[in-house]
Coordinates of C-alpha atoms in Angstrom, one line a residue:
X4 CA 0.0 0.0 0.0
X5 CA 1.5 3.4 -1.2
X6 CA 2.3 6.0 2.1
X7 CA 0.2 8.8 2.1
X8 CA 1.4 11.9 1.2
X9 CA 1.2 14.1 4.4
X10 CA 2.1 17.5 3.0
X11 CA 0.3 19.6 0.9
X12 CA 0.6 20.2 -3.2
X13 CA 2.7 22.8 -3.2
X14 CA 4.5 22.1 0.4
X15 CA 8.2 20.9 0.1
X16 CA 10.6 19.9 2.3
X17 CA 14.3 19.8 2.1
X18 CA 16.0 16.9 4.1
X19 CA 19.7 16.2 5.4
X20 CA 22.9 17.6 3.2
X21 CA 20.8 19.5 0.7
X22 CA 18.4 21.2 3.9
X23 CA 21.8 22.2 5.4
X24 CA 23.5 23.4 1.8
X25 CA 20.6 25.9 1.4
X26 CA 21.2 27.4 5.0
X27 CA 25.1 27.5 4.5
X28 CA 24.3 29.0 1.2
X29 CA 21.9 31.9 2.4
X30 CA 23.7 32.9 5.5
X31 CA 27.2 33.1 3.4
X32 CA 25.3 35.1 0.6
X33 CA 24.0 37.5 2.8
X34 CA 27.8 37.6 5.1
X35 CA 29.2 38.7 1.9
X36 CA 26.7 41.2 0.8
X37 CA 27.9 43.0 4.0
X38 CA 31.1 42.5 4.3
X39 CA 32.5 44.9 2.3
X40 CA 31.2 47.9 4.6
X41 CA 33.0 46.3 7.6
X42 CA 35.7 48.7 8.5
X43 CA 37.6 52.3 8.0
X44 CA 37.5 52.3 4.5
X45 CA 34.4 50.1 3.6
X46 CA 32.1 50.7 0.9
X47 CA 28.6 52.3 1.2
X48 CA 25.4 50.5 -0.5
X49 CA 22.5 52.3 -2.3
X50 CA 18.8 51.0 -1.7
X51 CA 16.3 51.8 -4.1
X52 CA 12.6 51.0 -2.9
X53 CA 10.5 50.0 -5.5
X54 CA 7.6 51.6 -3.3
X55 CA 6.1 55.0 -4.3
X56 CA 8.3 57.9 -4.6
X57 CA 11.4 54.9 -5.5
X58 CA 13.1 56.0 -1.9
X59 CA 16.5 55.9 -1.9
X60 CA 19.3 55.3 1.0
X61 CA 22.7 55.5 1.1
X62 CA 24.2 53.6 3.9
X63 CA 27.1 51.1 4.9
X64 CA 24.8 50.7 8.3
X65 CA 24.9 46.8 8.5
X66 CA 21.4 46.7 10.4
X67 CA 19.6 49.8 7.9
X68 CA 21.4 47.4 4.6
X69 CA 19.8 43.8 6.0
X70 CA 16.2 45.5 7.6
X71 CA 15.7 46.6 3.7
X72 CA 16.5 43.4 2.0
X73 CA 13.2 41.1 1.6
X74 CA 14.9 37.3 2.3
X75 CA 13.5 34.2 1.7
X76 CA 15.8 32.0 2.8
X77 CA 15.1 30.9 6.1
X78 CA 19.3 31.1 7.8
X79 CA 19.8 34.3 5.8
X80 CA 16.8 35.4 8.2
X81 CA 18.0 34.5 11.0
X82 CA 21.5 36.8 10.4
X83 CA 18.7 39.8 9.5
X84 CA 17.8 39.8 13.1
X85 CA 21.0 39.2 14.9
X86 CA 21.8 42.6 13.0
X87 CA 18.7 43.7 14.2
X88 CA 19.1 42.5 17.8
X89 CA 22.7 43.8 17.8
X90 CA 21.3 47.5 16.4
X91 CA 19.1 47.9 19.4
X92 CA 21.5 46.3 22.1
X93 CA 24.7 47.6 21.7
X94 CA 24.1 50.2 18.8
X95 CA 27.3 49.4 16.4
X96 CA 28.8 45.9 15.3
X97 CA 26.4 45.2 13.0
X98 CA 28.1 44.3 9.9
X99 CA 30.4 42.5 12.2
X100 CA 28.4 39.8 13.8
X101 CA 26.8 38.8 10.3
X102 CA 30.0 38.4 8.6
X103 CA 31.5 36.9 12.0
X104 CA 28.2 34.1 12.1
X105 CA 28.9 34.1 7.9
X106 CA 32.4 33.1 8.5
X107 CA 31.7 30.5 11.3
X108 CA 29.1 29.1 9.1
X109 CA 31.6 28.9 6.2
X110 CA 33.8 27.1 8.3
X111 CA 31.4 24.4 9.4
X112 CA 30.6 23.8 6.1
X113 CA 34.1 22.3 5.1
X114 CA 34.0 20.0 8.6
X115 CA 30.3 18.8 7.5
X116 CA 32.0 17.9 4.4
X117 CA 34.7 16.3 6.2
X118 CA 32.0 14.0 7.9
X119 CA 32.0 15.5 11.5
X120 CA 28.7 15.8 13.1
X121 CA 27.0 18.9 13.6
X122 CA 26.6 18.6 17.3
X123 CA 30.9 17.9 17.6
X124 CA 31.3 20.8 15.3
X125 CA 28.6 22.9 18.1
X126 CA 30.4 21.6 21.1
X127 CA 33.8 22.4 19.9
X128 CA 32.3 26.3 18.8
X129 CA 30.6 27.1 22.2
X130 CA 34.4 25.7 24.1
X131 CA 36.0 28.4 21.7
X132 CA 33.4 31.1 22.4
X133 CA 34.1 31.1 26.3
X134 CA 38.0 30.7 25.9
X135 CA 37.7 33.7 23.9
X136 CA 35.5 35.8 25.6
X137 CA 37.6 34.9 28.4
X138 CA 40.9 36.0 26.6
X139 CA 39.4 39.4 26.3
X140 CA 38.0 39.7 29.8
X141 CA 41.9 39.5 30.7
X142 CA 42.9 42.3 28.8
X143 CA 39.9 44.8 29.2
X144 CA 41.0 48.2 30.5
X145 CA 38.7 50.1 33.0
X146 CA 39.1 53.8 33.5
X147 CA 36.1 54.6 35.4
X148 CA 37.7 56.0 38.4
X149 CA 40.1 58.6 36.4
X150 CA 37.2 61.0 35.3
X151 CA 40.4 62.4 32.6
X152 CA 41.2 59.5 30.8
X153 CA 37.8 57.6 30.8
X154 CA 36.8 61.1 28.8
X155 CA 39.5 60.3 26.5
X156 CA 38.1 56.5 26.3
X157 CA 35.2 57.6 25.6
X158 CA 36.1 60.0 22.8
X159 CA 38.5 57.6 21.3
X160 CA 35.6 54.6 21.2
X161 CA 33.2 57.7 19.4
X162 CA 36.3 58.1 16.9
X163 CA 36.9 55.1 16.2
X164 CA 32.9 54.3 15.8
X165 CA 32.8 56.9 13.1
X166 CA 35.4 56.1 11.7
X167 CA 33.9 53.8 9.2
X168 CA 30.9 56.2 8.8
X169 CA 30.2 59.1 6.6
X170 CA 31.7 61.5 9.7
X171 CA 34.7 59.6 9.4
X172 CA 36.3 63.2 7.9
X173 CA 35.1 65.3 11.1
X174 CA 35.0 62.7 13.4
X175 CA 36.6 64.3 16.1
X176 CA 34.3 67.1 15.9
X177 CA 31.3 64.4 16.1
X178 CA 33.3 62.1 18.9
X179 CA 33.1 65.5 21.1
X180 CA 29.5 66.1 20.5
X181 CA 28.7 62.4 20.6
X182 CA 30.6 62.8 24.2
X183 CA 29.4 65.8 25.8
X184 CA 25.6 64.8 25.0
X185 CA 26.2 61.7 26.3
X186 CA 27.9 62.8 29.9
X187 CA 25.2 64.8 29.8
X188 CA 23.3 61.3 30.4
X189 CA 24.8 60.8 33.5
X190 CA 24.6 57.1 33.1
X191 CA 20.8 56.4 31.6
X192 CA 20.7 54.9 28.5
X193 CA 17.8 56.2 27.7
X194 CA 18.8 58.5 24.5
X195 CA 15.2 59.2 24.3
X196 CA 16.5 63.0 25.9
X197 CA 19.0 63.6 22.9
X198 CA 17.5 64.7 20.6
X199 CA 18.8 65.1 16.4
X200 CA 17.2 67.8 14.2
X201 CA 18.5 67.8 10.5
X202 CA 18.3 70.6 8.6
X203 CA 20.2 70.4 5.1
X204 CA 22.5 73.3 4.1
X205 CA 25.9 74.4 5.1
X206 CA 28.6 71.5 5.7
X207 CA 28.9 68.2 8.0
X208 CA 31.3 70.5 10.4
X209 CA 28.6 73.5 10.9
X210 CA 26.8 70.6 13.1
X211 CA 26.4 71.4 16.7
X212 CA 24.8 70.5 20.6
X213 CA 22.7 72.7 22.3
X214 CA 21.7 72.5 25.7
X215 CA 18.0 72.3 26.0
X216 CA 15.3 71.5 23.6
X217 CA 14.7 72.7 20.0
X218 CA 11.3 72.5 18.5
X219 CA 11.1 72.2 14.3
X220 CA 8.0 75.2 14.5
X221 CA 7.8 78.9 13.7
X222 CA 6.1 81.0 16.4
X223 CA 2.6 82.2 15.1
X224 CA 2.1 85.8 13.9
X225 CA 1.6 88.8 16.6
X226 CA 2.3 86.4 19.6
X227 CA 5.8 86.6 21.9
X228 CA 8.4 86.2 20.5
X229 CA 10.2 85.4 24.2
X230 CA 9.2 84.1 27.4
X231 CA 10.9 83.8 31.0
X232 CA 10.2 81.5 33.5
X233 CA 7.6 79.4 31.3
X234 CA 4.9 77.3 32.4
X235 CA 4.0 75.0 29.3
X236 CA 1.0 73.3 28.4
X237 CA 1.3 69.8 25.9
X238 CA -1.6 68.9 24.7
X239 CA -3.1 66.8 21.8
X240 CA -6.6 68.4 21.4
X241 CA -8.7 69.5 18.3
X242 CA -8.5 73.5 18.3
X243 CA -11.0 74.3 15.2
X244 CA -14.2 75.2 15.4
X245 CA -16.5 72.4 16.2
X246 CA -18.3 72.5 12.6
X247 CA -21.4 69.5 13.4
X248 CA -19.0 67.1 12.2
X249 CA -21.4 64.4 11.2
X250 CA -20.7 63.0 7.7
X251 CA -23.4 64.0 5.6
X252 CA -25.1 65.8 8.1
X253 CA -27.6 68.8 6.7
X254 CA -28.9 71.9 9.0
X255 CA -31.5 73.7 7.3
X256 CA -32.4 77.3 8.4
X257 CA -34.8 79.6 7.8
X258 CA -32.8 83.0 7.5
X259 CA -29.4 83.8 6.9
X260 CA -29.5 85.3 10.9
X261 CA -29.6 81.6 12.2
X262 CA -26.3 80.9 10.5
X263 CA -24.7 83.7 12.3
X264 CA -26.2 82.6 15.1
X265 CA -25.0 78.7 14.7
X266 CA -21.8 80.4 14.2
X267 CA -21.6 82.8 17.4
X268 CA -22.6 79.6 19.4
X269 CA -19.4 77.8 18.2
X270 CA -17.1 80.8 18.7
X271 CA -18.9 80.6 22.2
X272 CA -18.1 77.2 22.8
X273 CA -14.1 77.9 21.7
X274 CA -14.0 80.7 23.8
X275 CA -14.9 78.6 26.5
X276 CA -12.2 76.2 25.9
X277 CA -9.6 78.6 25.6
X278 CA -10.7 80.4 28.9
X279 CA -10.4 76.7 30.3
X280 CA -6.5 76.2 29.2
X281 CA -6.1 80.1 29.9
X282 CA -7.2 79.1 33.6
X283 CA -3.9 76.8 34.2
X284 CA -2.0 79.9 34.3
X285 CA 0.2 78.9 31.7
X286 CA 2.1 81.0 29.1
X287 CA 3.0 78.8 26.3
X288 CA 0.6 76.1 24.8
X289 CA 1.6 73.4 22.5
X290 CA -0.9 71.8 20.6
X291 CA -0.2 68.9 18.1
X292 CA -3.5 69.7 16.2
X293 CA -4.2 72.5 14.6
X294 CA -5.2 76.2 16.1
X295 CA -7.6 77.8 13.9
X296 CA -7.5 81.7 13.6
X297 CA -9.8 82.5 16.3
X298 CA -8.5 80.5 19.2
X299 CA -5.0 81.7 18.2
X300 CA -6.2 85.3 18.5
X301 CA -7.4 84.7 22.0
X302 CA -4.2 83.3 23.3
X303 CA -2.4 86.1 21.7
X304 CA -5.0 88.7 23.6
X305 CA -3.7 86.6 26.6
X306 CA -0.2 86.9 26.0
X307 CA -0.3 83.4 25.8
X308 CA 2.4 81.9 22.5
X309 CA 0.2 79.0 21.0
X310 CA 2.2 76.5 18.6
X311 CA 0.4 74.4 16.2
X312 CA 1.3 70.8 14.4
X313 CA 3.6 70.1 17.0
X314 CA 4.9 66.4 15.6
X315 CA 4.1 63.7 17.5
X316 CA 7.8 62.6 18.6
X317 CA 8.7 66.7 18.7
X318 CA 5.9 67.2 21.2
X319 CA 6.0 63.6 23.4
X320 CA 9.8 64.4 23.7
X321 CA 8.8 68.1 25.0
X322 CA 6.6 66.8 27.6
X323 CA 9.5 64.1 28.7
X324 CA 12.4 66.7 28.4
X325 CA 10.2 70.0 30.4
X326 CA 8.3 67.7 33.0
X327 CA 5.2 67.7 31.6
X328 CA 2.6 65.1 30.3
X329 CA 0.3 65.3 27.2
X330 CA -3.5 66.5 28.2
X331 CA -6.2 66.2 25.7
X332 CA -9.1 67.3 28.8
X333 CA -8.9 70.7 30.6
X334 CA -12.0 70.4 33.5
X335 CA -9.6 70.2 36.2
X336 CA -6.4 71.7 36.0
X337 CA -5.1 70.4 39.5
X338 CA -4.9 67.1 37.8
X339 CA -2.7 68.7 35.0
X340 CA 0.8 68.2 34.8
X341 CA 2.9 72.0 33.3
X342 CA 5.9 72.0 31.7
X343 CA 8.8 74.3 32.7
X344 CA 11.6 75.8 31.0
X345 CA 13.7 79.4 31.7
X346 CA 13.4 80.9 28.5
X347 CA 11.7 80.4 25.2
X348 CA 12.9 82.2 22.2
X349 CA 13.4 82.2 18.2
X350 CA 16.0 81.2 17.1
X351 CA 17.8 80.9 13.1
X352 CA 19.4 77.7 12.1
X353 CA 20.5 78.5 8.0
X354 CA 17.0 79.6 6.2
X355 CA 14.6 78.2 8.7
X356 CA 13.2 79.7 12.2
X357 CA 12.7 76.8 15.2
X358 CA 11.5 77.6 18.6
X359 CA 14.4 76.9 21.2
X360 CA 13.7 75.6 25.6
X361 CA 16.2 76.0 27.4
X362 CA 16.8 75.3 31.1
X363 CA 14.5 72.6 31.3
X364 CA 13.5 70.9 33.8
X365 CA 15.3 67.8 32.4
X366 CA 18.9 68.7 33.1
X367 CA 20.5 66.3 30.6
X368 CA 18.4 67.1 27.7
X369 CA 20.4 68.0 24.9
X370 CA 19.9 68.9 20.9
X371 CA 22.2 67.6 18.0
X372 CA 21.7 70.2 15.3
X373 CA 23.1 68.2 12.1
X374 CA 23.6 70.0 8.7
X375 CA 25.4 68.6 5.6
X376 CA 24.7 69.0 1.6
X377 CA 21.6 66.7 1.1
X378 CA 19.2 65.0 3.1
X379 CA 20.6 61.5 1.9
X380 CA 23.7 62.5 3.6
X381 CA 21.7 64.1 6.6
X382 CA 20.0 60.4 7.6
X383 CA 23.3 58.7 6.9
X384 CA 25.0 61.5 9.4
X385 CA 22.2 60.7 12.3
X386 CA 22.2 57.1 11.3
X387 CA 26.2 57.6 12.1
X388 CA 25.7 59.5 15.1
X389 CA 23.2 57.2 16.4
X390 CA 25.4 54.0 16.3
X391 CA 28.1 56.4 18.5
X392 CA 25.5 57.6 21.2
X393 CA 24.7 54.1 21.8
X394 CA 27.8 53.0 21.8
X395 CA 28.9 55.1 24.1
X396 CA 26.3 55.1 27.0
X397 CA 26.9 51.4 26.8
X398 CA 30.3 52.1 27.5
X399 CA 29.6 54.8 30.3
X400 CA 27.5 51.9 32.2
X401 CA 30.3 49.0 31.3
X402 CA 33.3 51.2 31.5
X403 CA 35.1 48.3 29.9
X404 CA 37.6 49.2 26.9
X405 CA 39.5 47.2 24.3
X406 CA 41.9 48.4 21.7
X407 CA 40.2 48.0 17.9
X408 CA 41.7 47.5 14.6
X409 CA 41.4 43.9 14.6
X410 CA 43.5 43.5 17.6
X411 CA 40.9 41.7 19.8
X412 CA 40.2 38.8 17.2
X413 CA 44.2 38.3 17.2
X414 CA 43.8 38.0 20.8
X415 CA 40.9 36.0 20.8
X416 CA 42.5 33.8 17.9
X417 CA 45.6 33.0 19.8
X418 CA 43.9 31.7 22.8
X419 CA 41.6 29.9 20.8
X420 CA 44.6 28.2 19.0
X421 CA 46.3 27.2 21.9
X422 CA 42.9 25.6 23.6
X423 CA 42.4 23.5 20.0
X424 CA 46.2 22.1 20.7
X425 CA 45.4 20.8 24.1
X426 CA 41.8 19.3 22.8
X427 CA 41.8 16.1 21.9
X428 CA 39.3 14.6 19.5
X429 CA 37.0 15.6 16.5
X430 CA 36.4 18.9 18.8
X431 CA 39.4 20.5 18.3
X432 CA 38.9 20.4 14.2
X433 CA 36.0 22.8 15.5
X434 CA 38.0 25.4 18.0
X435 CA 40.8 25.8 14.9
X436 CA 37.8 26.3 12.8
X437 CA 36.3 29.1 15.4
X438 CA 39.8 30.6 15.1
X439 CA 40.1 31.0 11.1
X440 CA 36.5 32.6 11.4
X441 CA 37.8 35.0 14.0
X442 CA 40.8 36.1 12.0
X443 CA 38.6 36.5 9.0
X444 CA 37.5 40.0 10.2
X445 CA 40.6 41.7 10.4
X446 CA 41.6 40.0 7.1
X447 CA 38.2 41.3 5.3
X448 CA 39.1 45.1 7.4
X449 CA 42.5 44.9 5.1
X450 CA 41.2 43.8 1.9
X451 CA 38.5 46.7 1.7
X452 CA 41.1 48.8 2.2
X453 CA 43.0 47.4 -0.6
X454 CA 45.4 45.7 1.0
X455 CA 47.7 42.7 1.0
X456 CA 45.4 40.8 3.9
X457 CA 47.7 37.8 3.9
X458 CA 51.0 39.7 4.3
X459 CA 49.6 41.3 6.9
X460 CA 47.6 39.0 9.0
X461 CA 50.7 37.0 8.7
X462 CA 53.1 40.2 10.6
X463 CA 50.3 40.1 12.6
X464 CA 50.1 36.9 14.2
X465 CA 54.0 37.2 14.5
X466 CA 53.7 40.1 16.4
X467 CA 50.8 38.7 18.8
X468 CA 52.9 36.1 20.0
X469 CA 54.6 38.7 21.9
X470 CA 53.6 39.6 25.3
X471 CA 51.6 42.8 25.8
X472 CA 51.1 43.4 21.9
X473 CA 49.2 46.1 21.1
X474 CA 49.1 45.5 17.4
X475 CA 46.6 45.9 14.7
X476 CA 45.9 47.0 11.2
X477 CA 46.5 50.5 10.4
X478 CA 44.7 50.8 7.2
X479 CA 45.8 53.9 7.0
X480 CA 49.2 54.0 6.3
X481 CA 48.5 50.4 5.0
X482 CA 51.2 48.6 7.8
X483 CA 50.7 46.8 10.7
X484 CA 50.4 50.1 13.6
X485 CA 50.2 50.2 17.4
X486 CA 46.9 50.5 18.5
X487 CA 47.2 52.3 21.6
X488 CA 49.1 55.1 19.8
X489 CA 46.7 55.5 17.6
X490 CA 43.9 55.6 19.8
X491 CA 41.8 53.3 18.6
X492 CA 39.5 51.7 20.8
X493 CA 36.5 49.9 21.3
X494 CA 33.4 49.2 23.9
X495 CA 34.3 45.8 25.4
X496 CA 30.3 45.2 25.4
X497 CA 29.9 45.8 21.5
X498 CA 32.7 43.1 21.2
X499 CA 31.5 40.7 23.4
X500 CA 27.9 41.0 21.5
X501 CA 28.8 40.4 18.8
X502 CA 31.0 37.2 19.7
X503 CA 28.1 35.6 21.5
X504 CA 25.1 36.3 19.1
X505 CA 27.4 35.4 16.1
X506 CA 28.1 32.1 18.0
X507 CA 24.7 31.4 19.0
X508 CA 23.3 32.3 15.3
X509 CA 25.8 29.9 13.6
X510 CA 25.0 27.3 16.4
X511 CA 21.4 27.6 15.8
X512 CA 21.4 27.1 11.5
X513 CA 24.0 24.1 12.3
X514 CA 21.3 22.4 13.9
X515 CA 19.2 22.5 11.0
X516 CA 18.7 18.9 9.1
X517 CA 15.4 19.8 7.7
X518 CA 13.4 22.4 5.8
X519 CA 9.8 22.4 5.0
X520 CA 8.3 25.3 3.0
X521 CA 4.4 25.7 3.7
X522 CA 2.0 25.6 0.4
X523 CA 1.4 29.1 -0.4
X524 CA -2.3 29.8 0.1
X525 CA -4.0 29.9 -3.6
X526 CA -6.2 32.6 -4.6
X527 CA -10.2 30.8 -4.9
X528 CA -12.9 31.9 -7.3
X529 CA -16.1 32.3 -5.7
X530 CA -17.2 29.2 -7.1
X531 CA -14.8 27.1 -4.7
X532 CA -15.9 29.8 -2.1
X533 CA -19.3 29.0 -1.9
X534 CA -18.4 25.2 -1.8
X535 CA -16.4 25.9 1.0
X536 CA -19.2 28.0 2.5
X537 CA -22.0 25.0 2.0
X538 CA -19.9 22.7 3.6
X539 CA -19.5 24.4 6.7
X540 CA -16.0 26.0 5.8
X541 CA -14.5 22.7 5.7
X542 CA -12.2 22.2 2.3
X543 CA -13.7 19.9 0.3

């Protein structure tokens, strides 16, 4: 008796080598797509949409390149979100962990070739992923205690971050920005208080902080243009005249007398709104919705500054930064929570007028005003800036610092080599395996700058066997360079990320031995519709 099939038509499933081909094959595909961004002088992608409007982006983000891409290979997937989870963890290394799972999973193809079972080739992976994380906990530096040279940590890790950006040119302009809003943090990683405006014009270098808070609005005709000591209302309530706003909705009147009446009675009703917010003795409202004409006139009678179309981010992130809280209801304003800020004023950033806070009640909130030639280069520069910020009040909880340049994979790769040595068994095909994949990132860091990778990983690995080495590449001058001259540094917790979610991401496609691909729901007529219908919405 023939087996009955249990899958679907158009179901398939992929068993064994060829199941594990396709997720070697995806994963490596998408490690190389990448790769090329990794490092100082990596290369920048442009995405085209195909949506409306054809966006484009220019970016050599790791995490903006993969979020774009629409995969449908199941392990190329999983490398998407490790970039992902890596982007909203740590901030930066997220080209790195792909091409570091990539690498790993390259790797394991050749020892699946060579017959060793997945689960050796696992065991021997997760043995070299503590040895090395281990090997860098023993050379971590931690200046928390020297307030001096944990500055010049920080703004060496912001350098180095930007470094293989779009600031890389100004970056130490950017590192001190990145720095100052960050101690400005005082610890909290909550970067929900800095806050980026981009405006396009001028150069990258005209960029700037500002203490306080700047609003993207212009201040409405005939109100103040300054205020002292304000108390600030943020609300999210309609301020036009209640037309009767039910669709289709017909009044009929007898005499052109009863419109004007219909009318007085809704300026009455606005008037007693306004009277309402007037009563929370406040001198600056900000409304998301719009303020028509009238209302507007009465604050300004009132010496009140109204602002309209407040965004939603702009105006949430006014109410976090000035101690207030959104109200859409004004019957009791003991229940109401202000706003304060010293001083409101006007102020000119190139062509445009934007309302300025300052001495808010949030101490720490801060504005990055970024300008630069276009807005593709504008998103790229906050996409940049973002990656540092994050980076860095990372580092200012986990004061922990490592040099960059490729140096910690030497120093992971040495360890690594010596623990494979003293393995014995299949396992130790696997640690040797884990070190190749380590030592491919400062080999890809070379070869996108254009240089001999082999030559140099080679002086390299000569020079790590010395104790206390400090070297890595200098892709500038194209040599092997001393990293702690040069200043190069990185977050120990952006390294040690990316080591165990590129581990964990190559461990979990290695386990894969199957793939089954659902049937793609069909498109019925409505003749197979109403069968399904009669039959109780069983499939017949």
């Amino acid at each position: 008796m023939a087996v009955e099939k249990i899958l679907k038509d158009e179901a398939s499933e992929e068993k064994g080598e060829r199941a594990r081909m396709a997720s070697f094959v995806g994963a490596t595909a998408i490690a190389d797509l990448v790769k090329t961004t990794l490092g100082p002088k990596g290369m920048d992608k442009i995405l085209q949409s195909t949506g409306r409007g054809r966006e484009v982006t220019v970016t050599n983000d790791g995490a903006t390149i993969l979020k774009s891409l629409h995969i449908d290979n199941p392990a190329a997937k999983v490398l998407v979100d490790i970039s992902k989870v890596q982007d909203d963890e740590v901030g930066d290394g997220t080209t790195s962990v792909v091409v570091l799972a990539g690498e790993l999973l390259r790797e394991a193809e050749k020892l699946v070739a060579a017959k060793i079972h997945p689960m050796t080739i696992i065991a021997g992976y997760r043995m070299a992923a503590d040895c090395a994380r281990n090997a860098l906990l023993r050379k971590v530096v931690d200046n928390k205690e020297n307030e001096e040279k944990f500055k010049l940590d920080l703004m060496k890790i912001a350098m180095t971050t930007l470094s293989s950006k779009i600031l890389s040119q100004d970056k130490e302009h950017f590192a001190k920005l990145a720095v100052d809003a960050v101690l400005r943090l005082k610890g909290s990683t909550n970067l929900e208080s800095i806050q980026i405006i981009k405006k396009p014009g001028g150069s990258l270098k005209d960029s700037f902080l500002d203490e306080g808070f700047i609003l993207d609005k212009k201040i409405g005709v005939g109100q103040p243009k300054r205020i002292e000591d304000a108390k600030i209302l943020v609300a999210n309530t309609a301020m036009d005249t209640d037309k009767v706003k039910i669709y289709g909705a017909r009044v009929r009147v007898d005499s052109m007398s009863r419109v004007a009446d219909i009318e007085a009675a809704e300026k009455q009703k606005m008037r007693e709104k306004v009277d309402k917010i007037i009563a929370h003795g406040i001198n600056c409202f900000v409304n998301r919705q719009l303020i028509y004409n009238f209302p507007e006139e009465l604050f300004a009678n009132a010496g009140i500054l109204a602002i309209e179309h407040a965004d939603f981010d702009g105006i949430e992130r006014l109410a976090l930064v000035t101690g207030g809280e959104i109200a859409s209801t004004f019957d009791n304003p003991e229940s109401v929570k202000l706003g304060h800020c010293k001083l409101i004023e006007e102020i000119m950033i190139g062509e445009d007028k934007l309302i300025h806070f300052s001495g808010v009640a949030m101490g720490q909130a801060c504005t990055i005003v970024l300008r630069g030639a276009s807005h593709h280069v504008l998103d790229e520069a906050e996409r940049s800036l973002h990656d540092a910020l994050c980076v860095l009040s990372q580092t200012v909880n986990d004061s922990r610092v490592l040099l960059g340049g490729g140096w910690p994979e030497m120093v992971m790769a040495k360890d690594v080599d010596e623990l494979a040595r003293a393995t014995p068994g299949k396992k130790s095909h696997a640690i040797e395996a884990f070190s190749r994949a380590l030592v491919a990132i400062p080999t890809i860091i070379a070869d996108n700058a254009g240089l001999d990778s082999a030559e140099l990983i080679a002086q390299l690995r000569a020079e790590h066997q010395k104790e206390g080495c400090t070297a890595g590449i200098d892709v500038i001058t194209g040599s092997v360079g001393d990293m702690a001259e040069l200043g190069i540094s990185e977050a120990f917790k952006v390294k040690q990320a990316i080591l165990l979610s590129a581990t964990e991401a190559a461990e979990m496609i290695l386990r894969v031995d199957e793939i089954i691909t659902c049937a793609p729901r069909g498109e019925k007529t409505e003749c197979e519709n109403e069968v399904d219908v009669l039959a109780g919405g069983l499939v017949l």
